[in-house]
Every structure is written in C-alpha cells, then in structure tokens.
Short mmCIF file of N, CA, C and O and ligand atoms in Angstrom, two decimals:
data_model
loop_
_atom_site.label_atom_id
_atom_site.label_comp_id
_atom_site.label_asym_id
_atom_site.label_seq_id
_atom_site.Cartn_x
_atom_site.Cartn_y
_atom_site.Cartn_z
N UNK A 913 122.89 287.47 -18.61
CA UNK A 913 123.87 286.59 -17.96
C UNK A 913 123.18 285.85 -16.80
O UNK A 913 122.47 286.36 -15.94
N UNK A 914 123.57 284.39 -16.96
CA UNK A 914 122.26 283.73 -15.85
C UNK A 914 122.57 283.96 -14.33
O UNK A 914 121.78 283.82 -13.39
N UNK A 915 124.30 284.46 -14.27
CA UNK A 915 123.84 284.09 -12.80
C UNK A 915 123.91 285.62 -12.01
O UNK A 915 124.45 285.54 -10.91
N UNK A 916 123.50 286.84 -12.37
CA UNK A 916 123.93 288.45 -12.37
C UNK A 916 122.52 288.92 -11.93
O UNK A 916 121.50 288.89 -12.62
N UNK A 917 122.69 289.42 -10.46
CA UNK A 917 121.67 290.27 -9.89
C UNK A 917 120.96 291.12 -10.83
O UNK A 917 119.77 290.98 -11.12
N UNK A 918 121.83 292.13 -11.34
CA UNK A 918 121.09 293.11 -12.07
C UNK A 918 120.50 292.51 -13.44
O UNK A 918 119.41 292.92 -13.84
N UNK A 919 121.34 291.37 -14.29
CA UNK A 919 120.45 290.78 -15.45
C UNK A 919 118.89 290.38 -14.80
O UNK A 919 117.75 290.43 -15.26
N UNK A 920 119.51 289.95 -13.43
CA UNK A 920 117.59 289.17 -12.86
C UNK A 920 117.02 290.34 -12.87
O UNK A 920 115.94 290.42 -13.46
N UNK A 921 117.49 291.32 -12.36
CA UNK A 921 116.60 292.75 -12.10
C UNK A 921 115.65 293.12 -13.45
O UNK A 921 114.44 293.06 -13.70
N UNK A 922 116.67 293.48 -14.08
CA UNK A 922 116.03 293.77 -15.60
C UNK A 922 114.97 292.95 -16.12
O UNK A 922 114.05 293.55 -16.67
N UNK A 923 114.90 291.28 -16.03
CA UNK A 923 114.31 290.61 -16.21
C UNK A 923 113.01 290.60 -15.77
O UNK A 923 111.99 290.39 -16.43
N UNK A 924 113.12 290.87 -14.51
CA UNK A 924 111.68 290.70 -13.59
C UNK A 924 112.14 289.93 -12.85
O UNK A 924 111.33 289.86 -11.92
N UNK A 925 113.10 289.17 -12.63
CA UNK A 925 113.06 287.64 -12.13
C UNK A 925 113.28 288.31 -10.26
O UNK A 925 112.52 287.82 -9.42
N UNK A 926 113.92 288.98 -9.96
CA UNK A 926 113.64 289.80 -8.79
C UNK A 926 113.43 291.34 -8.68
O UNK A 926 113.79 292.29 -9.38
N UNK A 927 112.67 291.21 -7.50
CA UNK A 927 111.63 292.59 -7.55
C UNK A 927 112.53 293.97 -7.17
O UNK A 927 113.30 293.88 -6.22
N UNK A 928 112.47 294.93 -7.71
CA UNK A 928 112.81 296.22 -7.61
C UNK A 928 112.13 297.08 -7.41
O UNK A 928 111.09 296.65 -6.90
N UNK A 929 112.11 298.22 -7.52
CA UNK A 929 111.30 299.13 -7.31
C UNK A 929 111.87 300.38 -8.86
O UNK A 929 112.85 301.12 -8.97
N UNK A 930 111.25 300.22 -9.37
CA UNK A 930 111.41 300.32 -10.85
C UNK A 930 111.06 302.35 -11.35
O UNK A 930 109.96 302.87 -11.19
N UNK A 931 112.11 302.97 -11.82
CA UNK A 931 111.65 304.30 -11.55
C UNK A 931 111.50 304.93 -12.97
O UNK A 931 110.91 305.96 -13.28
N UNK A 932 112.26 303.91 -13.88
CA UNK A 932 112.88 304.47 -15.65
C UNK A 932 112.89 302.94 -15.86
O UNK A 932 113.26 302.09 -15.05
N UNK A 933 112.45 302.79 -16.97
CA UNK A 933 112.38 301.72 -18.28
C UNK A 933 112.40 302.26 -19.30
O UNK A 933 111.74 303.29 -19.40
N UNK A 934 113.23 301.72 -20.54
CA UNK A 934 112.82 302.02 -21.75
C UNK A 934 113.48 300.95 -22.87
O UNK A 934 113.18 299.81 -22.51
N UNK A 935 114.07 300.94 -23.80
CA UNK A 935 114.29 299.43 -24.66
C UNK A 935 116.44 299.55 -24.39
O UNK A 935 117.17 298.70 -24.90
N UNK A 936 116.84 300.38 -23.78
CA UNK A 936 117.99 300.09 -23.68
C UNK A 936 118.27 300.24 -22.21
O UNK A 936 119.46 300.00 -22.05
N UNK A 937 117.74 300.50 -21.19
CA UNK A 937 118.23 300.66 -19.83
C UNK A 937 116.66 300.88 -19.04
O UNK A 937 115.57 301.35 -19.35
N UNK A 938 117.33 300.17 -17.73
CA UNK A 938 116.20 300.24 -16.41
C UNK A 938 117.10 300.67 -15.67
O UNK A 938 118.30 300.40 -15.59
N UNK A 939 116.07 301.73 -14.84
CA UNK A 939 116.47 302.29 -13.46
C UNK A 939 115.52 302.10 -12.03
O UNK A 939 114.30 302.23 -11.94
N UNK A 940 116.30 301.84 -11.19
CA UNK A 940 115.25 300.94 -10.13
C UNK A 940 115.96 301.72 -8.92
O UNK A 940 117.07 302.22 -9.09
N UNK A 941 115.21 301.82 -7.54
CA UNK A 941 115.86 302.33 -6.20
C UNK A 941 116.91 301.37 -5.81
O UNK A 941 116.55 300.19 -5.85
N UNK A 942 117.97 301.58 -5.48
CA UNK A 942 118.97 301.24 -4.45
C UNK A 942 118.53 300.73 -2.75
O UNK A 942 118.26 301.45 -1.78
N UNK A 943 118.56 299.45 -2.84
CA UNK A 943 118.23 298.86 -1.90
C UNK A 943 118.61 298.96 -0.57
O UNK A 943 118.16 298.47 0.47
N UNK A 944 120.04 300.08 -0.96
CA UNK A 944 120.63 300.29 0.63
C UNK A 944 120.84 302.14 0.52
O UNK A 944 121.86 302.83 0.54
N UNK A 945 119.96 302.37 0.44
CA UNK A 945 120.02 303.98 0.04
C UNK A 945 120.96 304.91 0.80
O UNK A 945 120.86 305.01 2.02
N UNK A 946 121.95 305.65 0.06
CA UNK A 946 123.12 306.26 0.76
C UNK A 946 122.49 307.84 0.63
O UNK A 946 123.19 308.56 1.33
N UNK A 947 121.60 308.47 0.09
CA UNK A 947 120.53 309.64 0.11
C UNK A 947 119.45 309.32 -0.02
O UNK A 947 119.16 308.18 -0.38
N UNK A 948 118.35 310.51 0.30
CA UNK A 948 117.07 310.35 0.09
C UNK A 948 116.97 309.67 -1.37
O UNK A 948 116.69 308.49 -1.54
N UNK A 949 117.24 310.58 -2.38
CA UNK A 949 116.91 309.43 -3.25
C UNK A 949 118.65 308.65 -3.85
O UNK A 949 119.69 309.28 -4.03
N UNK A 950 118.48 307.47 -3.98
CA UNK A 950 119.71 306.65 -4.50
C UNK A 950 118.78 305.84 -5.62
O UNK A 950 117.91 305.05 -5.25
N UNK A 951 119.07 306.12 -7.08
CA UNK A 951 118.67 305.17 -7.83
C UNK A 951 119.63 304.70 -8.93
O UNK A 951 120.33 305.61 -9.39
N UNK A 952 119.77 303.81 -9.32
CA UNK A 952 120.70 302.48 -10.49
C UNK A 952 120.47 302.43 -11.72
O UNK A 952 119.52 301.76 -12.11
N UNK A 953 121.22 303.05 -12.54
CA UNK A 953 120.58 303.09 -13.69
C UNK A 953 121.86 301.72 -14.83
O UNK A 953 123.09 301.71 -14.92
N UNK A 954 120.89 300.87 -15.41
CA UNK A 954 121.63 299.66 -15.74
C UNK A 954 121.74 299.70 -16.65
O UNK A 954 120.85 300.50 -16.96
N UNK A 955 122.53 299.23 -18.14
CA UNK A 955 122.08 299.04 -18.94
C UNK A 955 121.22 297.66 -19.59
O UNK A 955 122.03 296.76 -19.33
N UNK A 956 120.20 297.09 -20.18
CA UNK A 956 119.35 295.95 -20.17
C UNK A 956 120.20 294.92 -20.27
O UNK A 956 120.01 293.84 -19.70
N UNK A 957 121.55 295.28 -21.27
CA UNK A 957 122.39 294.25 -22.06
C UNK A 957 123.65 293.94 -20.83
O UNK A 957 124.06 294.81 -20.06
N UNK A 958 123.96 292.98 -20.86
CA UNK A 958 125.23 293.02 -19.13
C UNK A 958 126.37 293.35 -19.91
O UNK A 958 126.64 292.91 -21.03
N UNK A 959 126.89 294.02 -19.36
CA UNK A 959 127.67 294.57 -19.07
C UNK A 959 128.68 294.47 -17.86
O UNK A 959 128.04 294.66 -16.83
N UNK A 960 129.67 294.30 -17.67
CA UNK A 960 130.72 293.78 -16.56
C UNK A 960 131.13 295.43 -15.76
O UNK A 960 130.50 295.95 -14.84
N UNK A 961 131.92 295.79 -16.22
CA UNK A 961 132.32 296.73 -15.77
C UNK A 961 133.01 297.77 -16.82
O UNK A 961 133.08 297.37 -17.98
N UNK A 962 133.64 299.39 -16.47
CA UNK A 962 133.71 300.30 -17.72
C UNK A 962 134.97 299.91 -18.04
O UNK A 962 135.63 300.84 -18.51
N UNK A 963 135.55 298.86 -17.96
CA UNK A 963 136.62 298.06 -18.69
C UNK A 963 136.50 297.56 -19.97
O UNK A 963 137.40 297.43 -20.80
N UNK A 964 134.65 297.15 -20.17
CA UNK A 964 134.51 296.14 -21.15
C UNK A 964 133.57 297.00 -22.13
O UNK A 964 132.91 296.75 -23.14
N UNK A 965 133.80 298.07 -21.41
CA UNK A 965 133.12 299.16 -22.87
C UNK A 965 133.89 299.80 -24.27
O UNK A 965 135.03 300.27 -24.21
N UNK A 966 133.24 299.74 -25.29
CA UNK A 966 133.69 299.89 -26.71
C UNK A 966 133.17 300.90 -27.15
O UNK A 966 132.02 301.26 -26.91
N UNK A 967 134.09 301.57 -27.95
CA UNK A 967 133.27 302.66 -28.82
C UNK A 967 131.52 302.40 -29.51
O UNK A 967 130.74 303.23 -29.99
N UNK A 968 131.42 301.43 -29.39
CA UNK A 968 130.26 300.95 -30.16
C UNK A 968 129.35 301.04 -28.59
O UNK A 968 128.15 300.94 -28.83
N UNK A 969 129.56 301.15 -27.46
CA UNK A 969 128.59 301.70 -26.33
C UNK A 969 128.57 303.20 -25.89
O UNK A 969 128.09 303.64 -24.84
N UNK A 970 129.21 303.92 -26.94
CA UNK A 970 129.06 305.48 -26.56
C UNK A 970 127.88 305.82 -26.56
O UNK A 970 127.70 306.85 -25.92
N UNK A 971 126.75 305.28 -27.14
CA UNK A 971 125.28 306.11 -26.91
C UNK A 971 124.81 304.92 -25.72
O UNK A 971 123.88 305.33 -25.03
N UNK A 972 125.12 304.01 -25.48
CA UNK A 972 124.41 303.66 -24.52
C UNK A 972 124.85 303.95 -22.89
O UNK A 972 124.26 303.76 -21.83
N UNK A 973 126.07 304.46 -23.22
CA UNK A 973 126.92 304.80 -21.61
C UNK A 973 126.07 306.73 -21.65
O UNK A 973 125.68 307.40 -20.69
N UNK A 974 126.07 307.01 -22.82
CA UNK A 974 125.07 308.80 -22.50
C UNK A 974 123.75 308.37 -22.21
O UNK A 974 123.08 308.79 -21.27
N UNK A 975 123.37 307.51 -23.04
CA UNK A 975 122.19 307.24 -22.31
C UNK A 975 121.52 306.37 -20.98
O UNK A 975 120.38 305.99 -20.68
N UNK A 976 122.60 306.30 -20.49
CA UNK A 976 122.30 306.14 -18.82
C UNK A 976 122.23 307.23 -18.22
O UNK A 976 121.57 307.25 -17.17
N UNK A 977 122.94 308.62 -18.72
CA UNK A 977 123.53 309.85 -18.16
C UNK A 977 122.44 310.33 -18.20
O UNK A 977 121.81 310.63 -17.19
N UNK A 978 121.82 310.55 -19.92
CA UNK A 978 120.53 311.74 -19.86
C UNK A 978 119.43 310.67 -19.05
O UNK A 978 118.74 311.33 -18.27
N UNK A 979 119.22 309.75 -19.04
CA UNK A 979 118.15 309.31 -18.26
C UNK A 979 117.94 308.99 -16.52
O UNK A 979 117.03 308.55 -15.82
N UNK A 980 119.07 309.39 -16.33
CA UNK A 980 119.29 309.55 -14.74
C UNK A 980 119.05 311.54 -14.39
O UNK A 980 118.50 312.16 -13.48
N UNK A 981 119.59 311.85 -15.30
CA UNK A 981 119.56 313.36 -15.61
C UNK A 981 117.69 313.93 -15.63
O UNK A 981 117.09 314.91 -15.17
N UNK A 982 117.39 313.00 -16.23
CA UNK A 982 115.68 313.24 -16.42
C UNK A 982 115.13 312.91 -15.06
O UNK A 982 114.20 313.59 -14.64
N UNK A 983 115.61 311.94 -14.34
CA UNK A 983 115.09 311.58 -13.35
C UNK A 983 114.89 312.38 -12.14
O UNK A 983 113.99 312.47 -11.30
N UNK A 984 116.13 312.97 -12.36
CA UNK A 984 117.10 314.15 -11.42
C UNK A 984 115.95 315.27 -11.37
O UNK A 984 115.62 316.06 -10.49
N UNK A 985 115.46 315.01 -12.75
CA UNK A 985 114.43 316.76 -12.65
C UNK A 985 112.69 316.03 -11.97
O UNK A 985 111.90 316.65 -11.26
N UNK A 986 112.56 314.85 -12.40
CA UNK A 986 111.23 314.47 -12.01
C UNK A 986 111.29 314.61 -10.95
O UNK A 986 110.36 315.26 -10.48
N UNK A 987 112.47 314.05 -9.88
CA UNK A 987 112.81 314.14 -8.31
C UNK A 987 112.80 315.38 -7.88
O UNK A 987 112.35 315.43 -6.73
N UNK A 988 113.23 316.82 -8.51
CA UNK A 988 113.26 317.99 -7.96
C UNK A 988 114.28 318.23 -7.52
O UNK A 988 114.20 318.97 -6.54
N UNK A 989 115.60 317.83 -7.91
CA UNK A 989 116.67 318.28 -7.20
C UNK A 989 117.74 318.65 -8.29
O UNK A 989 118.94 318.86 -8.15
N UNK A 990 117.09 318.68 -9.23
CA UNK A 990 118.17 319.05 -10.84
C UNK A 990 119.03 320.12 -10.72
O UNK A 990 120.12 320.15 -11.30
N UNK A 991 118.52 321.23 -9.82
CA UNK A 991 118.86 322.60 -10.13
C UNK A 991 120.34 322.52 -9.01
O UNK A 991 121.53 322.79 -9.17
N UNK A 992 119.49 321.98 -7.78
CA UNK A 992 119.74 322.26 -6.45
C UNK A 992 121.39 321.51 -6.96
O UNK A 992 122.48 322.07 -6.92
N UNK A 993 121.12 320.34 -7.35
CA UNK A 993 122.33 319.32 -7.44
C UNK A 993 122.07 317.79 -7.33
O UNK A 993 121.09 317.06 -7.16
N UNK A 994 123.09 317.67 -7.47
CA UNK A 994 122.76 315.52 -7.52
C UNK A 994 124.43 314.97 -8.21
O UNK A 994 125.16 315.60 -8.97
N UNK A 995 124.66 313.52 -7.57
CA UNK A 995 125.60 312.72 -7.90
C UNK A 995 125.40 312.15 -8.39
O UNK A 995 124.52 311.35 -8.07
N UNK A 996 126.26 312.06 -9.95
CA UNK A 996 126.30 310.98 -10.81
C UNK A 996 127.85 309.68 -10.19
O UNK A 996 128.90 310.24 -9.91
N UNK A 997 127.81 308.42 -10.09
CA UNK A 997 128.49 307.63 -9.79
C UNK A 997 128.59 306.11 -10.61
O UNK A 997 127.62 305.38 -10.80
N UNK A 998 130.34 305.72 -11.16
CA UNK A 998 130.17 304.80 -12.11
C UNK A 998 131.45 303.83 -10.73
O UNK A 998 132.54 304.39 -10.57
N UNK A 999 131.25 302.77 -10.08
CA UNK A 999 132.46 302.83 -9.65
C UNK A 999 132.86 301.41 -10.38
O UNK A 999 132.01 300.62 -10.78
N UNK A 1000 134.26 301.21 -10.48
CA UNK A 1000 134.88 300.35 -11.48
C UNK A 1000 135.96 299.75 -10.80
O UNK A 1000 137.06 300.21 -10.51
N UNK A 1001 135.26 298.26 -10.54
CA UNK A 1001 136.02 297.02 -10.01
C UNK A 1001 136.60 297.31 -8.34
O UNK A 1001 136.30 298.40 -7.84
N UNK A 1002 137.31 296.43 -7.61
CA UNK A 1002 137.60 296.60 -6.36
C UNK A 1002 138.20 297.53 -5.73
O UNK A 1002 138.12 297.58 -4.50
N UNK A 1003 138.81 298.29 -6.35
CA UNK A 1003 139.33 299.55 -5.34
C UNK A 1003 138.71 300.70 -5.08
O UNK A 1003 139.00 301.51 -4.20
N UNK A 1004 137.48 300.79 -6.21
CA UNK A 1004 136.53 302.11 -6.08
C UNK A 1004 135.16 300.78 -5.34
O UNK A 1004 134.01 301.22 -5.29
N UNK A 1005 135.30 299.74 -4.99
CA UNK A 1005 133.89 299.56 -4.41
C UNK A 1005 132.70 299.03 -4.61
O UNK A 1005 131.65 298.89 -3.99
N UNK A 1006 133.41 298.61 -6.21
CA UNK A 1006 132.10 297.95 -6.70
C UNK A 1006 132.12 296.71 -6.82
O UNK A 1006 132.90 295.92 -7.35
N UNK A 1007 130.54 296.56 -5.90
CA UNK A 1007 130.14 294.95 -6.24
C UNK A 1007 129.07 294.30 -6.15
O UNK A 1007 128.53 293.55 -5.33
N UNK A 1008 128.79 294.85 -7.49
CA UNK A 1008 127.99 294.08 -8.38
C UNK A 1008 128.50 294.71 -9.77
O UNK A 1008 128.63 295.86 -10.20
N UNK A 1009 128.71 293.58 -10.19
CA UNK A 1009 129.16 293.38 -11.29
C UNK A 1009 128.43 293.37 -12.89
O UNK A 1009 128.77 292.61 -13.80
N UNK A 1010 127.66 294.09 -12.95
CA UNK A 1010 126.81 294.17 -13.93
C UNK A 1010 127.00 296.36 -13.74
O UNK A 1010 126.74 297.08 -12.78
N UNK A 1011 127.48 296.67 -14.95
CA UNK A 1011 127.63 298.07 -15.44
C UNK A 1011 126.17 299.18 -14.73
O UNK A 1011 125.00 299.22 -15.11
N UNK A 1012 126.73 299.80 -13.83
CA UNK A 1012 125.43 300.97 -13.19
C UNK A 1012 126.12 302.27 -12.32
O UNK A 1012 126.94 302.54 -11.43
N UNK A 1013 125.12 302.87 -13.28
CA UNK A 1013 125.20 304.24 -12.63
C UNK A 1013 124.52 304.39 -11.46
O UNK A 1013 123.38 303.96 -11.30
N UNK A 1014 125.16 304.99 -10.58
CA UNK A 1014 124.42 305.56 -9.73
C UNK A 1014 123.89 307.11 -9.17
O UNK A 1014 124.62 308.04 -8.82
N UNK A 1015 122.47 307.07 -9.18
CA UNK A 1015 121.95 309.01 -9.24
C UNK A 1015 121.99 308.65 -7.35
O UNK A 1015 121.43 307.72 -6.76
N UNK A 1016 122.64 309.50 -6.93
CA UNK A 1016 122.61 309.91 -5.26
C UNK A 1016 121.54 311.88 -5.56
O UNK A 1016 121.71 312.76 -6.40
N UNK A 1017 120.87 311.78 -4.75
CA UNK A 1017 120.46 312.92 -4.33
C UNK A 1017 119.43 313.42 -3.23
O UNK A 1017 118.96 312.59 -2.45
N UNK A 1018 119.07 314.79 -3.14
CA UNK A 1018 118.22 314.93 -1.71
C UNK A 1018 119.06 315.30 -0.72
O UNK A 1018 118.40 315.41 0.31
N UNK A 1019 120.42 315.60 -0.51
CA UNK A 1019 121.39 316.11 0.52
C UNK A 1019 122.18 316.58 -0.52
O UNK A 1019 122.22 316.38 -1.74
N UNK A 1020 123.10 317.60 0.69
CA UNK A 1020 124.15 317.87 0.35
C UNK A 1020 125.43 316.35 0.23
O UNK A 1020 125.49 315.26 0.81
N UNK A 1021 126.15 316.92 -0.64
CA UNK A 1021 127.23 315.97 -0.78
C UNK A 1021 129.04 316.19 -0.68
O UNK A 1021 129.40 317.24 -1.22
N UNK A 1022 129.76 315.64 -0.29
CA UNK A 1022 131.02 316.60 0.00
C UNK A 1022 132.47 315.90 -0.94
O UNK A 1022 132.58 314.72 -1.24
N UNK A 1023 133.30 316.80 -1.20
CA UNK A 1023 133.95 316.59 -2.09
C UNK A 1023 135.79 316.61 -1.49
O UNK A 1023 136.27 317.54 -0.85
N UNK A 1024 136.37 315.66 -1.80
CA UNK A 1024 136.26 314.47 -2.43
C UNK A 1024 135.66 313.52 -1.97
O UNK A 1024 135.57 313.56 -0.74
N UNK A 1025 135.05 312.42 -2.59
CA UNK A 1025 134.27 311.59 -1.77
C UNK A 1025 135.31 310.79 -1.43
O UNK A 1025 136.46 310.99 -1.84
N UNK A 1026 134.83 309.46 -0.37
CA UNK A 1026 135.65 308.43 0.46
C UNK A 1026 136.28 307.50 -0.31
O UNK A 1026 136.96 306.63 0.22
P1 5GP B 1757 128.48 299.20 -6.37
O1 5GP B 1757 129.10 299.14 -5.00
O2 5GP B 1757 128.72 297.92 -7.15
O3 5GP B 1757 128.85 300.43 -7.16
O4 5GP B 1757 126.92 299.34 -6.14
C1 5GP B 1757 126.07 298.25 -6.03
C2 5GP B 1757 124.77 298.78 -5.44
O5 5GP B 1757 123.77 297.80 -5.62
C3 5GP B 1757 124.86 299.07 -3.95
O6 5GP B 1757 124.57 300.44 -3.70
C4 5GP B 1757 123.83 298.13 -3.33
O7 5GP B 1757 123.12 298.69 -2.25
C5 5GP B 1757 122.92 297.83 -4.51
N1 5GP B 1757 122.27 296.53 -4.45
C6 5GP B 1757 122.86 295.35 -4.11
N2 5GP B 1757 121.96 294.35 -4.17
C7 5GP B 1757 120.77 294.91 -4.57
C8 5GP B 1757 119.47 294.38 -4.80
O8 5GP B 1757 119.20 293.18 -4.68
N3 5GP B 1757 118.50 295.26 -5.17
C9 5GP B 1757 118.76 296.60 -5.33
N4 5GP B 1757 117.73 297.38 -5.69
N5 5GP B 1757 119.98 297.14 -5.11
C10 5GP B 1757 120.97 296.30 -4.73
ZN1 ZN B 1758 124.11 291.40 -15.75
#
C-alpha cells in the first residue's frame, strides 16, 4: 500500500532495525520502546487492522505468534515471560494502521493493562 509506514518498512524504503524476516512477515524494533525489548511483528502483505482478517489468514495471523514466540527465546525471556499485543483501531490505541503484533519484554508487566 503506497502510502503505509509499515508497507515502507517491509520494503526497505525506511530504515528499521530488522530482528525476523522470512517470505510472509518482518519483525523490526519499536521505535518508541515501552520495554527493554519491544519488537513489531508485520505481516509483508498490508493488512489494515484484525477487522479485515479472513479465515484464509489463519496461518498467517499464527505465524506472527510462533515467530515472535521464537524471538522471545533468542531474547532470553521465554521462560521468565513476555507480552504478546494486537491492538485494534481507536479505542485500544492503535495507530498505525498496517496489522502488528507487538512482543513487549525484559520487565515485569502488570495486569490489566491501561
Ligand atoms: P499501535 O499503537 O498502532 O499498536 O503501535 C504502533 C507502534 O509503531 C508504536 O509502538 C510506535 O512506537 C511504532 N512506530 C511508529 N512509527 C514507527 C517507525 O517509523 N518505526 C518503527 N520502528 N516503529 C514505529
Ligand atoms: Zn501496510
């Protein structure tokens, strides 16, 4: 999508800091980091928000999961714990508009969140 931060991301067209690639999703650091580690896991194809998901994206919405999940263990905090985060449209916060997970970890975290 031409005019979508995260399509540029994926692209190359602006710079990230790039942690997971593979032929259906990139994961890059979070530019405003809310834990030690905060990273974005996208899918390549845009995606709007989990409004505009179809049964026909069930392996690609798990596979944001296990590959943030993998990440979780490269980072060292798999065991300890870590936040998975999808937030969806204006009342949960999200904005940017291109479909991403977010891995929070490296602290404790408290429940319910804000
Ligand atoms: P949302 O609030 O939509 O769930 O999350 C969007 C996230 O994207 C925020 O945590 C924000 O810090 C991050 N973000 C916004 N612009 C950029 C950017 O240009 N580069 C990177 N790496 N992250 C960004
Ligand atoms: Zn996009």
């Amino acid at each position: 999508m031409a005019d979508c931060l995260f399509c540029k991301i994926v692209e190359g067209k602006i710079p990230a800091k790039k942690v997971h690639e593979d032929e259906l999703c990139v994961g890059f650091s979070d530019i405003n980091p809310q834990a030690p580690t905060h990273a974005l896991f996208v899918p390549k194809r845009h995606v709007a928000t989990t409004n505009e998901l179809t049964a026909e994206d069930r392996e690609l919405v798990g596979h944001l999961t296990v590959s943030a999940a993998k990440y979780a263990r490269q980072a060292g905090f798999a065991d300890t714990g870590y936040r998975l985060v999808m937030n969806c449209n204006r009342a949960a916060g999200q904005t940017v508009f291109h479909l991403h997970l977010h891995l929070l970890g490296g602290r404790e975290f408290t429940w319910p969140p804000g």
